[in-house]
Coordinates of C-alpha atoms and ligand atoms in Angstrom, one line a residue:
X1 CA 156.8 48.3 -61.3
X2 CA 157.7 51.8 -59.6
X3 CA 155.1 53.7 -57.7
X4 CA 155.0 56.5 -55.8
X5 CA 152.7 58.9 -54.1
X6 CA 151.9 62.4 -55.2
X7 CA 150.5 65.2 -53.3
X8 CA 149.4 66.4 -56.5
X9 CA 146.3 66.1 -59.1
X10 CA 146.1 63.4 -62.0
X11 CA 145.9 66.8 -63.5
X12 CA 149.0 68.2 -62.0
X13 CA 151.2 65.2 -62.3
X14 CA 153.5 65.9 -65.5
X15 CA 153.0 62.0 -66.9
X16 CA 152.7 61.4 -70.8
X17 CA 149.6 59.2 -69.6
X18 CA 147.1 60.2 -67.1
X19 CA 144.2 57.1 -65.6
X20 CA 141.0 58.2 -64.4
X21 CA 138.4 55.4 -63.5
X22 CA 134.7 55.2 -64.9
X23 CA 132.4 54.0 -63.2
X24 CA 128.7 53.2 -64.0
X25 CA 129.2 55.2 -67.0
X26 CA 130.7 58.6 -65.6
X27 CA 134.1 60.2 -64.5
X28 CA 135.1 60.2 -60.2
X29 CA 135.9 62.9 -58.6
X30 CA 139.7 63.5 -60.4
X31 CA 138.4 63.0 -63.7
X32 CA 135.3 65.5 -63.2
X33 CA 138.6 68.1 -62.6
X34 CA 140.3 66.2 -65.8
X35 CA 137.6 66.7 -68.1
X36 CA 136.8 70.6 -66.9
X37 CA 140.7 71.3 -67.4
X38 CA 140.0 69.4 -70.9
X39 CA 137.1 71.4 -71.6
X40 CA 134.7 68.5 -71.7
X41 CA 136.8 66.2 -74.4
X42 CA 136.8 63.4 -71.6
X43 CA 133.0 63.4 -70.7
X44 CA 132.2 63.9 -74.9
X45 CA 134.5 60.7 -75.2
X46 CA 132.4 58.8 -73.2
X47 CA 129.3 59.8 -74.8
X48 CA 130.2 59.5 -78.3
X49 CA 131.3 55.6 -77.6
X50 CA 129.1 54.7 -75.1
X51 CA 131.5 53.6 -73.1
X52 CA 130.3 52.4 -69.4
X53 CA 133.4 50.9 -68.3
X54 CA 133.0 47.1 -67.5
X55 CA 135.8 46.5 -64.7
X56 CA 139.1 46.2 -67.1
X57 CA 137.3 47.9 -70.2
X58 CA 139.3 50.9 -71.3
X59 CA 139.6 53.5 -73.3
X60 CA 142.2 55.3 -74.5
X61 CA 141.7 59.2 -75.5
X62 CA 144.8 61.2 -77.4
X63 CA 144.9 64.6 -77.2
X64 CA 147.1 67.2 -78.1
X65 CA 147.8 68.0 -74.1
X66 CA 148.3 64.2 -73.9
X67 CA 147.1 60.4 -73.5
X68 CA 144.0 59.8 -71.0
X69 CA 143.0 56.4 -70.4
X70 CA 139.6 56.2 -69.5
X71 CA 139.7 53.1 -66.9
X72 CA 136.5 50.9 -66.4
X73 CA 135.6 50.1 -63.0
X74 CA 131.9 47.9 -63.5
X75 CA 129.3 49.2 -61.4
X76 CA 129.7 52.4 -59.2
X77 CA 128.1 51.1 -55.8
X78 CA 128.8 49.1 -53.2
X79 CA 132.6 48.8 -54.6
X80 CA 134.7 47.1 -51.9
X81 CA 138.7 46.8 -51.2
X82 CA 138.7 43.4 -52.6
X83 CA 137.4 45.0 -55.7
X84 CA 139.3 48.2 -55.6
X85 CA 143.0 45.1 -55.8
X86 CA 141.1 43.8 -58.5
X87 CA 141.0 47.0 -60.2
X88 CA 144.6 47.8 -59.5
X89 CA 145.4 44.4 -61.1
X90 CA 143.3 44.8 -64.1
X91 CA 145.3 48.1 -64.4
X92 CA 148.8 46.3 -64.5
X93 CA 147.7 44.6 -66.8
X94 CA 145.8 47.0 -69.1
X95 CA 149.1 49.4 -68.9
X96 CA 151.2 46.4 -69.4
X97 CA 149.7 46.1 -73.1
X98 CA 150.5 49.7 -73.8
X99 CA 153.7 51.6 -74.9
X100 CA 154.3 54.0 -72.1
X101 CA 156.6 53.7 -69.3
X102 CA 154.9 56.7 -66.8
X103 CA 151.9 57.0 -65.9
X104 CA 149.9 58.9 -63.3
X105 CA 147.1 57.1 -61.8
X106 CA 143.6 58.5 -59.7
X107 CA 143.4 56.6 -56.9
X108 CA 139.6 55.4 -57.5
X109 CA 136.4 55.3 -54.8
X110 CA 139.0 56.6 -52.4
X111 CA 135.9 59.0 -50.8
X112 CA 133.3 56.0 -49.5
X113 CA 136.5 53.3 -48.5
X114 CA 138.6 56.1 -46.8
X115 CA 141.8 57.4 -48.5
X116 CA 144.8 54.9 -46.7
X117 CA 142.6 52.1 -47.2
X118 CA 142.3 52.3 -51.0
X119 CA 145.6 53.8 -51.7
X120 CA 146.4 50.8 -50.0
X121 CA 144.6 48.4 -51.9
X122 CA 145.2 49.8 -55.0
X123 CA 149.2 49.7 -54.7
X124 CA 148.8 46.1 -54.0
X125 CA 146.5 45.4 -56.7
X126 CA 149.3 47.1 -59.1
X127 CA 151.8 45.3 -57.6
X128 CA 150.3 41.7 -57.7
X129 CA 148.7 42.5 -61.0
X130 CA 151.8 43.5 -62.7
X131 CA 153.5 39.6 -61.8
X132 CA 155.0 37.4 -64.6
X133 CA 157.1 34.8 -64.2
X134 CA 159.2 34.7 -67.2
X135 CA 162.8 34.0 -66.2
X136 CA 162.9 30.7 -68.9
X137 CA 161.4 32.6 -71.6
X138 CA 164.2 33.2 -74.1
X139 CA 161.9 35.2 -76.2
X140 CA 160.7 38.3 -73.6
X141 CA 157.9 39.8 -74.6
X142 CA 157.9 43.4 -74.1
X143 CA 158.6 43.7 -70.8
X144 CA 158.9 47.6 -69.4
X145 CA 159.7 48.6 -66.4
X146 CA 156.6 50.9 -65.4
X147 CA 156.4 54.3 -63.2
X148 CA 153.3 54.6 -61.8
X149 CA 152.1 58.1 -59.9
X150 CA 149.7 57.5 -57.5
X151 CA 147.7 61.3 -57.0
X152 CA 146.6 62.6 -54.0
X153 CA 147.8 59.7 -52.0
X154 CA 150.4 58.9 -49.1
X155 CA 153.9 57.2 -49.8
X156 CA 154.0 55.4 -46.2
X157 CA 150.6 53.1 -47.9
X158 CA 152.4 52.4 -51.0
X159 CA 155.6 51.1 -49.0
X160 CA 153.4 48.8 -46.8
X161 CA 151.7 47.4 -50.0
X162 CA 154.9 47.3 -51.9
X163 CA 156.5 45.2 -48.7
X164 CA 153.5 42.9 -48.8
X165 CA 153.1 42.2 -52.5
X166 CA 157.0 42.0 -52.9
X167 CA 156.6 39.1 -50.3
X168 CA 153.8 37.2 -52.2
X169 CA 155.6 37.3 -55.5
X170 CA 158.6 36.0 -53.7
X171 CA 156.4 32.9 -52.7
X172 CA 155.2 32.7 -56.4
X173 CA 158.5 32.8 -57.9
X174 CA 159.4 29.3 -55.5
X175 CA 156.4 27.9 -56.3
X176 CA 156.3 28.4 -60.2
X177 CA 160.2 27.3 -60.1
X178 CA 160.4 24.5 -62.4
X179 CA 161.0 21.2 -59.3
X180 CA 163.9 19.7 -61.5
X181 CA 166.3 23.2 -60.3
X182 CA 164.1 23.7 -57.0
X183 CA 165.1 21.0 -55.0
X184 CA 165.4 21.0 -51.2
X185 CA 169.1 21.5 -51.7
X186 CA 167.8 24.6 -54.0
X187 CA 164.8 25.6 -51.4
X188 CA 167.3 25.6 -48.5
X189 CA 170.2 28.0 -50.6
X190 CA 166.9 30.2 -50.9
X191 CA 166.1 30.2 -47.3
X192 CA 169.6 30.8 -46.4
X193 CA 170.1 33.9 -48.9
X194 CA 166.9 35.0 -47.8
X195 CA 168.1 35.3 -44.1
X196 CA 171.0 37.4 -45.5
X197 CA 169.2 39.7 -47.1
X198 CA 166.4 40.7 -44.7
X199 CA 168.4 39.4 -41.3
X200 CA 166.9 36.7 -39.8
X201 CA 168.8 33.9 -38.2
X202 CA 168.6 30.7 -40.6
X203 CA 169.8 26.9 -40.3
X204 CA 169.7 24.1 -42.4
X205 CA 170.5 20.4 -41.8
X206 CA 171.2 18.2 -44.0
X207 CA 170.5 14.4 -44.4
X208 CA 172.8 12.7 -42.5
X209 CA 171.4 15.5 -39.3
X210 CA 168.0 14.9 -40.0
X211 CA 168.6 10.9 -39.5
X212 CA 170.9 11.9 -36.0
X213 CA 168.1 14.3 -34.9
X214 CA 165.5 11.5 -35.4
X215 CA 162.9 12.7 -37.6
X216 CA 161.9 9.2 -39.3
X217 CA 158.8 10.1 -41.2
X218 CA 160.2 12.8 -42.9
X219 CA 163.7 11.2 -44.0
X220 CA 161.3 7.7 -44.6
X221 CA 159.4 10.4 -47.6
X222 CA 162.5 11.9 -48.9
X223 CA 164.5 8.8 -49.4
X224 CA 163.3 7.4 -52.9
X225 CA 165.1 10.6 -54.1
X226 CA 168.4 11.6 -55.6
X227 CA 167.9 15.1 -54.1
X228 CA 168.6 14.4 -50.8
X229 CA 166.2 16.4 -48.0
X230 CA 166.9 19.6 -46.0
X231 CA 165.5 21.0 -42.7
X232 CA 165.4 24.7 -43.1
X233 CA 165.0 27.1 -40.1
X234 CA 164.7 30.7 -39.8
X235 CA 164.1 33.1 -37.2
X236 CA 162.8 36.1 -36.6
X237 CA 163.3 37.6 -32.6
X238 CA 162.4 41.5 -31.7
X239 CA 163.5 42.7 -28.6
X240 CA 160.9 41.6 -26.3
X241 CA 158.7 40.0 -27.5
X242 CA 155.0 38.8 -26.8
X243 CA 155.0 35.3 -27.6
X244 CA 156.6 32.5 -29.3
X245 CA 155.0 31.6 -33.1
X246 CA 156.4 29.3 -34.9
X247 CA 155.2 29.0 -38.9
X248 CA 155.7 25.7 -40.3
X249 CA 155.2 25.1 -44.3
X250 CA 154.5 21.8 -46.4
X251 CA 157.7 21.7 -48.5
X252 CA 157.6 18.6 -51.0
X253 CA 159.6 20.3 -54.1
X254 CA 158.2 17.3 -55.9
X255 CA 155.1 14.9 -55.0
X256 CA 154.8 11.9 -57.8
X257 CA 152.9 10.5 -54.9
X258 CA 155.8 7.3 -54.3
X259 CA 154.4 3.4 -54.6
X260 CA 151.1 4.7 -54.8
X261 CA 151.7 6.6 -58.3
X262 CA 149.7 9.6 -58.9
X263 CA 148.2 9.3 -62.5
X264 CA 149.4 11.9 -64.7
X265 CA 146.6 14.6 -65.0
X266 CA 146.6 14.6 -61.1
X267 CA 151.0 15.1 -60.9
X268 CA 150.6 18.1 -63.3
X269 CA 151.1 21.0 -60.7
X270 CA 152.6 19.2 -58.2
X271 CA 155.7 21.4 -58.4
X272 CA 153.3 23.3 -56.6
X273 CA 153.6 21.1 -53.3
X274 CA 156.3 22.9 -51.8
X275 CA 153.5 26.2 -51.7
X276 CA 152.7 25.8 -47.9
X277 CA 157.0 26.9 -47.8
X278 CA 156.9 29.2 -49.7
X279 CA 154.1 31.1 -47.8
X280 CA 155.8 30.6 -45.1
X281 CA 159.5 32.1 -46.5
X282 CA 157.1 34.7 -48.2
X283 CA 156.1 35.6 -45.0
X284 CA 159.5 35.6 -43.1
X285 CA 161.0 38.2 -45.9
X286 CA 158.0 40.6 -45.2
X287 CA 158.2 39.9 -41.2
X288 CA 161.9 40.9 -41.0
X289 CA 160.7 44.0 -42.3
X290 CA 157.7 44.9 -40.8
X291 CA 158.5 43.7 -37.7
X292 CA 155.6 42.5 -35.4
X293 CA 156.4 41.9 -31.7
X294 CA 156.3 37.8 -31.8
X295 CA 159.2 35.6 -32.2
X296 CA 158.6 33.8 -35.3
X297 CA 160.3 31.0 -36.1
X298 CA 159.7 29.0 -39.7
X299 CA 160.4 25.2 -39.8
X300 CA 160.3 23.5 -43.3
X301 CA 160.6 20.0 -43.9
X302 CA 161.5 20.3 -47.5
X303 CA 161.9 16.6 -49.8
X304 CA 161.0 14.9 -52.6
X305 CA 158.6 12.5 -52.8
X306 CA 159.6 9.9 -55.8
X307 CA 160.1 6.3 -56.7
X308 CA 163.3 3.8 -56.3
X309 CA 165.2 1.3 -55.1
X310 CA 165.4 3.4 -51.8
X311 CA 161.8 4.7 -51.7
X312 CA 159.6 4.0 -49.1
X313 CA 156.8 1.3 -49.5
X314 CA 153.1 0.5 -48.4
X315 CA 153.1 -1.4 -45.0
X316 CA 156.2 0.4 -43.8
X317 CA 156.5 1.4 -40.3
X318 CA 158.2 4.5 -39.6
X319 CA 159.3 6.0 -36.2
X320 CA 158.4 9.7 -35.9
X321 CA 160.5 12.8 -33.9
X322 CA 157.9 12.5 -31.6
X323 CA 158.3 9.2 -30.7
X324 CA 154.9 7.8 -32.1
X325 CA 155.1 4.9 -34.9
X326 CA 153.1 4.8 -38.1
X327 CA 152.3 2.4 -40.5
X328 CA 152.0 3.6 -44.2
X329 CA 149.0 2.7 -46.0
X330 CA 149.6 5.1 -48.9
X331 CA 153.1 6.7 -49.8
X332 CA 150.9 10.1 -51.4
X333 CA 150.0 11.0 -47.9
X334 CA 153.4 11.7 -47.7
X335 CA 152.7 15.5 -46.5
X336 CA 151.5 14.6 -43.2
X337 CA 154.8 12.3 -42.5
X338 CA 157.1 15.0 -42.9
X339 CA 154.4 17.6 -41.6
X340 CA 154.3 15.3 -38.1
X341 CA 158.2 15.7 -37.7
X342 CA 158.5 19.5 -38.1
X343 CA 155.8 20.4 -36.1
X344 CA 156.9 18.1 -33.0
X345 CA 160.1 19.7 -33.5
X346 CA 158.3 23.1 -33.5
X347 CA 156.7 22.6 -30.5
X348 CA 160.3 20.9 -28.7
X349 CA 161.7 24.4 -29.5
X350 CA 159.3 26.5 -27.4
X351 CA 156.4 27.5 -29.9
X352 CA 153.6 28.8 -28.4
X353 CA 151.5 29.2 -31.1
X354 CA 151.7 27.2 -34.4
X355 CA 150.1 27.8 -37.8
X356 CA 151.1 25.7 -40.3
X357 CA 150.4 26.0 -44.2
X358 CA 150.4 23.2 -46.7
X359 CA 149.1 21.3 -50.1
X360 CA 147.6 18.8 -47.6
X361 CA 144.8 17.0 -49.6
X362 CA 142.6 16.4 -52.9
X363 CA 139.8 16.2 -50.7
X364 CA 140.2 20.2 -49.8
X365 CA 139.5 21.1 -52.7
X366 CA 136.8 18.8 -53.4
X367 CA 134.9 20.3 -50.1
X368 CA 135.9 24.1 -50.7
X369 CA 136.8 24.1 -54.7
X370 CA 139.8 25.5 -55.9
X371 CA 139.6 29.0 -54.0
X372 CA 139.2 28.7 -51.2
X373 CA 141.4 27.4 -47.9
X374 CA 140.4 25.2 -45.4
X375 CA 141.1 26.0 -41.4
X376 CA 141.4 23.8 -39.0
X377 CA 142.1 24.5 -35.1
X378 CA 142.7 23.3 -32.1
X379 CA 142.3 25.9 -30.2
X380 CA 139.2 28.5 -31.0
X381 CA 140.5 31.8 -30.6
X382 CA 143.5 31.0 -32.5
X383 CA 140.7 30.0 -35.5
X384 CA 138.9 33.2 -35.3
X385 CA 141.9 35.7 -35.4
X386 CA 143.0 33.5 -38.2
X387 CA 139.6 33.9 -39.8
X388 CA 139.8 37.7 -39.6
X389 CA 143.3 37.8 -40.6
X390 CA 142.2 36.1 -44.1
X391 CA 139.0 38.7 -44.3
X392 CA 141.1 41.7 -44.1
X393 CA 143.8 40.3 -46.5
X394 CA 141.5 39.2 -49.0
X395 CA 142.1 35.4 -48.8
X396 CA 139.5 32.9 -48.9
X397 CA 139.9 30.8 -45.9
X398 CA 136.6 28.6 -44.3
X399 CA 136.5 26.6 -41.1
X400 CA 136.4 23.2 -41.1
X401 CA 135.5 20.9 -38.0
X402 CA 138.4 18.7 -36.2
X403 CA 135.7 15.7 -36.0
X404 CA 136.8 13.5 -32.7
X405 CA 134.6 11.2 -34.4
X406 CA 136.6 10.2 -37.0
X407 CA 140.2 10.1 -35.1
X408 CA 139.2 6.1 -34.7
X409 CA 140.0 5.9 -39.0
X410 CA 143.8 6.7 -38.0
X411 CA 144.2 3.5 -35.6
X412 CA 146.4 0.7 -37.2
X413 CA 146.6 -3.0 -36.7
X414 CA 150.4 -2.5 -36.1
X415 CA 151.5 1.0 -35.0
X416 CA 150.5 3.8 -33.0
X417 CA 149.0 5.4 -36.2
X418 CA 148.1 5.1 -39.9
X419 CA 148.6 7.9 -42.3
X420 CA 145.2 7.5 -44.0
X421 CA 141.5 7.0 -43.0
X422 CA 139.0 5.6 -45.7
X423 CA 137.8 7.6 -48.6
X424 CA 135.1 10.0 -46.9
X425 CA 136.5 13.5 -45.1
X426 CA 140.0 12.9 -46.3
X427 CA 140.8 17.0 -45.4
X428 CA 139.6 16.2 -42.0
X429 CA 141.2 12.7 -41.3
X430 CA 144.7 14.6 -42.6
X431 CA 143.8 17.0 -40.1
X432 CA 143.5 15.2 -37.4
X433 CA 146.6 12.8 -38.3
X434 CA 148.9 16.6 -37.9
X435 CA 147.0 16.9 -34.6
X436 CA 148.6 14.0 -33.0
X437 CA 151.6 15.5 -32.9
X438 CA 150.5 19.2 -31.3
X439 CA 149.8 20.4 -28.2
X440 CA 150.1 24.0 -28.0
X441 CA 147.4 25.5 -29.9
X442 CA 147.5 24.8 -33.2
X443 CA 146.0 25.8 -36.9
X444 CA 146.2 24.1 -40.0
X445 CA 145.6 25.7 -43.4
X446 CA 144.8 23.2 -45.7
X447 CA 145.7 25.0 -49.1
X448 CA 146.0 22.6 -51.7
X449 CA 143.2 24.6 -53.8
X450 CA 143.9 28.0 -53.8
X451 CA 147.7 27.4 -53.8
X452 CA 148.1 27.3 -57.6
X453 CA 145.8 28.3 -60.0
X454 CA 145.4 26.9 -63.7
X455 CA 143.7 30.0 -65.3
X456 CA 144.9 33.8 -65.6
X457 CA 142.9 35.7 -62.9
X458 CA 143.1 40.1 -62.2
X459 CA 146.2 39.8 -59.5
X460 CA 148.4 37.1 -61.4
X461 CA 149.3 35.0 -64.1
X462 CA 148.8 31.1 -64.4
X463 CA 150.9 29.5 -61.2
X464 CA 151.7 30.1 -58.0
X465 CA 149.2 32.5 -56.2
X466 CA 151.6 33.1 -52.8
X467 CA 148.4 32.3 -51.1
X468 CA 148.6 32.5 -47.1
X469 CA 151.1 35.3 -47.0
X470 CA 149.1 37.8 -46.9
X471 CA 146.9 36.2 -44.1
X472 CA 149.8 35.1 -42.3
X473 CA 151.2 39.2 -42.0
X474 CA 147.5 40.3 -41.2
X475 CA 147.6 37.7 -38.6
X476 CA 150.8 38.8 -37.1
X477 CA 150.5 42.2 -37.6
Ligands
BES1 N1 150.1 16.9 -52.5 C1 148.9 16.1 -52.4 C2 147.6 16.9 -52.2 C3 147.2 17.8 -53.3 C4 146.2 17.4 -54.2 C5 147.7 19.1 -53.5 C6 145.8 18.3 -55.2 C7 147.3 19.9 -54.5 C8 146.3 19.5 -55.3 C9 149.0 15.2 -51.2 O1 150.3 14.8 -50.9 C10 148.3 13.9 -51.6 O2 148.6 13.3 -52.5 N2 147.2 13.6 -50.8 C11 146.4 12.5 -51.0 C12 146.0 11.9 -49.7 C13 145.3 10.6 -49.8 C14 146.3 9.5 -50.3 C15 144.8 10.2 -48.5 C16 145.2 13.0 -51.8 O3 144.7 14.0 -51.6 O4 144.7 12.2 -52.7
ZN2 ZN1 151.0 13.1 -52.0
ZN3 ZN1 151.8 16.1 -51.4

């Protein structure tokens, strides 16, 4: 999808399709000036069909000056932005199903949300909407490339949303990458032609490095697999910058849970458990261009988690980077093991700051459901400017406590540290595992719900949702 800002009306805009919104039953202000220049055959349109305009109800009107479509917006009052990128994805969607390739677009409520805001929104809301992942479809279904005229509305908006939204349907094209062709191998070539294209400084180890380097529980996970692993770096570095952050992302390209199988309902989207990376990439691509004064530096343990002759077992004892030994009492809480190497090594490289995304646990989204994140800190401040980071971007994120209470579940018979408490509070038992390996402060997005989503929803298809990108550039912004 193309869009771009015009200083002129709906009206004005020469387009063979012109979108105003209706709201509680009647026209905004651009298709008040629509329906005048029409002399009244939008407004008599309305009436005649009764149409209110349920959010994503539309209506199309053909005239002999042109194609109107009358775009349903719900209720009039008390709209917000995260309705208005609901709207904008509806819209993708709705235009998606038509035949025309231009359109030119009111941007709707802009008067109550001010105008940058909802230009804003609404470009993102096109943007996301308009995602589909159909790259191993050999039938395409009438896919169009779409220009889209935003009236009355600034460019420099549309190029921030464009930036932002081109970032979070980079993470969803990782995520809904089939995980037989996005192996770590795979992942790192990614991260490595992403560094070339936007210009951040990348590195990637391979096996044989991670093993010299020391990083036991990760290469303990990745073992059992014919892909072997990769460590994937990237960095970001202004000028002068204000701190150190490092971004660190759950990268399993695969997670059949090991020696203790996940049954097969439960392995379904587990392609999916490589999402906490692709945030984080997401993230990088839109850094490098938007540049924020931090360092930011993205660490990525990325493996396989499968079964062999090689695979890790139950009752194994596994040296970490940091030093600290832990016995395995289940290989599926693999995500913590390599999670406890790369964030030790994150920290050993100068990080000041780290915020680290991943598909942690089941029992996230049993506490939260499957929308919404769950935030754990360290370190309180960092937890609140994470917290308003997710409000302005839209993303569903709740704290969750770091209950000392419960570190006492994590002590073994044998080793420093076992990867899994008992069944209650299994978000927060993972949580506190990750912690042992942190000093600096530290946040950890649990995001094993909203990460993937099963049904079609206004800004995407079913897959990957690129969720935490958007947070993670409100954060840094
Ligand atoms: N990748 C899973 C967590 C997950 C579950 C992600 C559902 C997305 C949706 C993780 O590696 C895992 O298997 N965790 C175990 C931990 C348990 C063994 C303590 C879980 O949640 O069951
Ligand atoms: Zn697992
Ligand atoms: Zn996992």
């Amino acid at each position: 999808m193309n869009i771009k800002a015009s200083r002129r009306s709906v009206f004005e805009i020469p387009a063979p399709l012109k979108v105003v919104g209706v709201a509680s039953g009647g026209l905004l202000t651009e298709g008040e000036a629509l329906d005048q220049a029409l002399k009244g055959a939008l407004s008599q349109a309305l009436r005649e069909t009764g149409f209110f305009g349920e959010a994503g109800e539309t209506l199309l009107v053909q005239r002999p000056e042109g194609a109107f479509l009358l775009f349903g917006l719900g209720k009039k009052r008390g709209q917000e932005l995260a309705e208005l990128k609901a709207h904008g994805g509806r819209l993708a969607q709705a235009l998606s199903r038509l035949s025309f390739r231009e359109a030119a677009v009111e941007v709707f409520f802009a008067d109550h949300l001010g105008k940058k805001e909802a230009t804003y929104a609404l470009a993102e809301g096109l943007f996301l909407g308009s995602y589909r992942f159909s790259k191993y479809k050999t039938q395409k279904e009438g896919e169009k490339r779409l220009r889209i005229h935003l009236a009355r509305a600034s460019q420099a908006e549309v190029e921030r949303a464009k930036v932002v939204a081109e970032a979070v349907n980079y993470a969803r094209d990782l995520v809904n990458e089939p995980p037989n062709l996005l192996t770590p191998a795979e992942l790192a070539r990614r991260a490595l032609a992403l560094a070339e294209a936007v210009g951040l400084e990348a590195e990637v180890w391979d096996e044989r490095r991670i093993e010299e380097e020391g990083m036991g529980a990760f290469l303990a996970v990745a073992k059992g697999s014919a892909n072997p692993p990769r460590f994937i770096k990237l960095v970001y570095r202004p000028e002068r910058p204000l701190s150190r952050v490092a971004l660190v992302g759950k990268g399993l390209t695969f997670d059949t849970g090991g020696y203790s199988l996940k049954p097969t309902e439960s392995m379904s989207t587990m392609k999916s458990d490589m999402a906490g990376a692709a945030a984080v990439l997401g993230a990088m691509r839109a850094i490098a261009q938007l540049k924020p004064p931090y360092e930011v530096r993205a660490y990525i343990a990325a493996g396989e988690n499968m079964i062999s002759g090689s695979a890790y077992r139950v009752q194994d004892i596994l040296k970490s980077y940091s030093g600290k030994t832990i016995e395995v009492l289940n290989t599926d809480a693999e995500g913590r093991l390599t999670l406890a190497d790369a964030l030790a090594y994150a920290e050993k490289e100068g990080a000041e700051t780290i915020v680290e995304l991943s598909t942690l646990t089941g029992a996230a989204v049993v506490a939260l459901g499957e929308k919404v994140a769950a935030l754990f800190s360290t370190d309180p401040g960092l937890q609140r400017r994470l917290l308003r980071a997710a409000k302005e971007a839209g993303e569903k994120v709740w704290p969750m406590p770091l209950e000392e209470a419960y570190r006492e579940k994590l002590k073994s018979e044998f080793a420093d540290l076992k990867n899994v408490g008992d069944r209650n509070g299994g978000a927060i038992t993972a949580a506190l595992f990750l912690t042992e390996f942190v000093k600096v402060p530290f946040a950890h997005l649990d995001i094993a719900g909203p990460a993937y989503t099963s049904k079609p929803h206004p800004l995407g298809p079913v897959g990957g949702t690129g969720f935490g990108v958007r947070t993670l550039l409100h954060f840094l912004a």
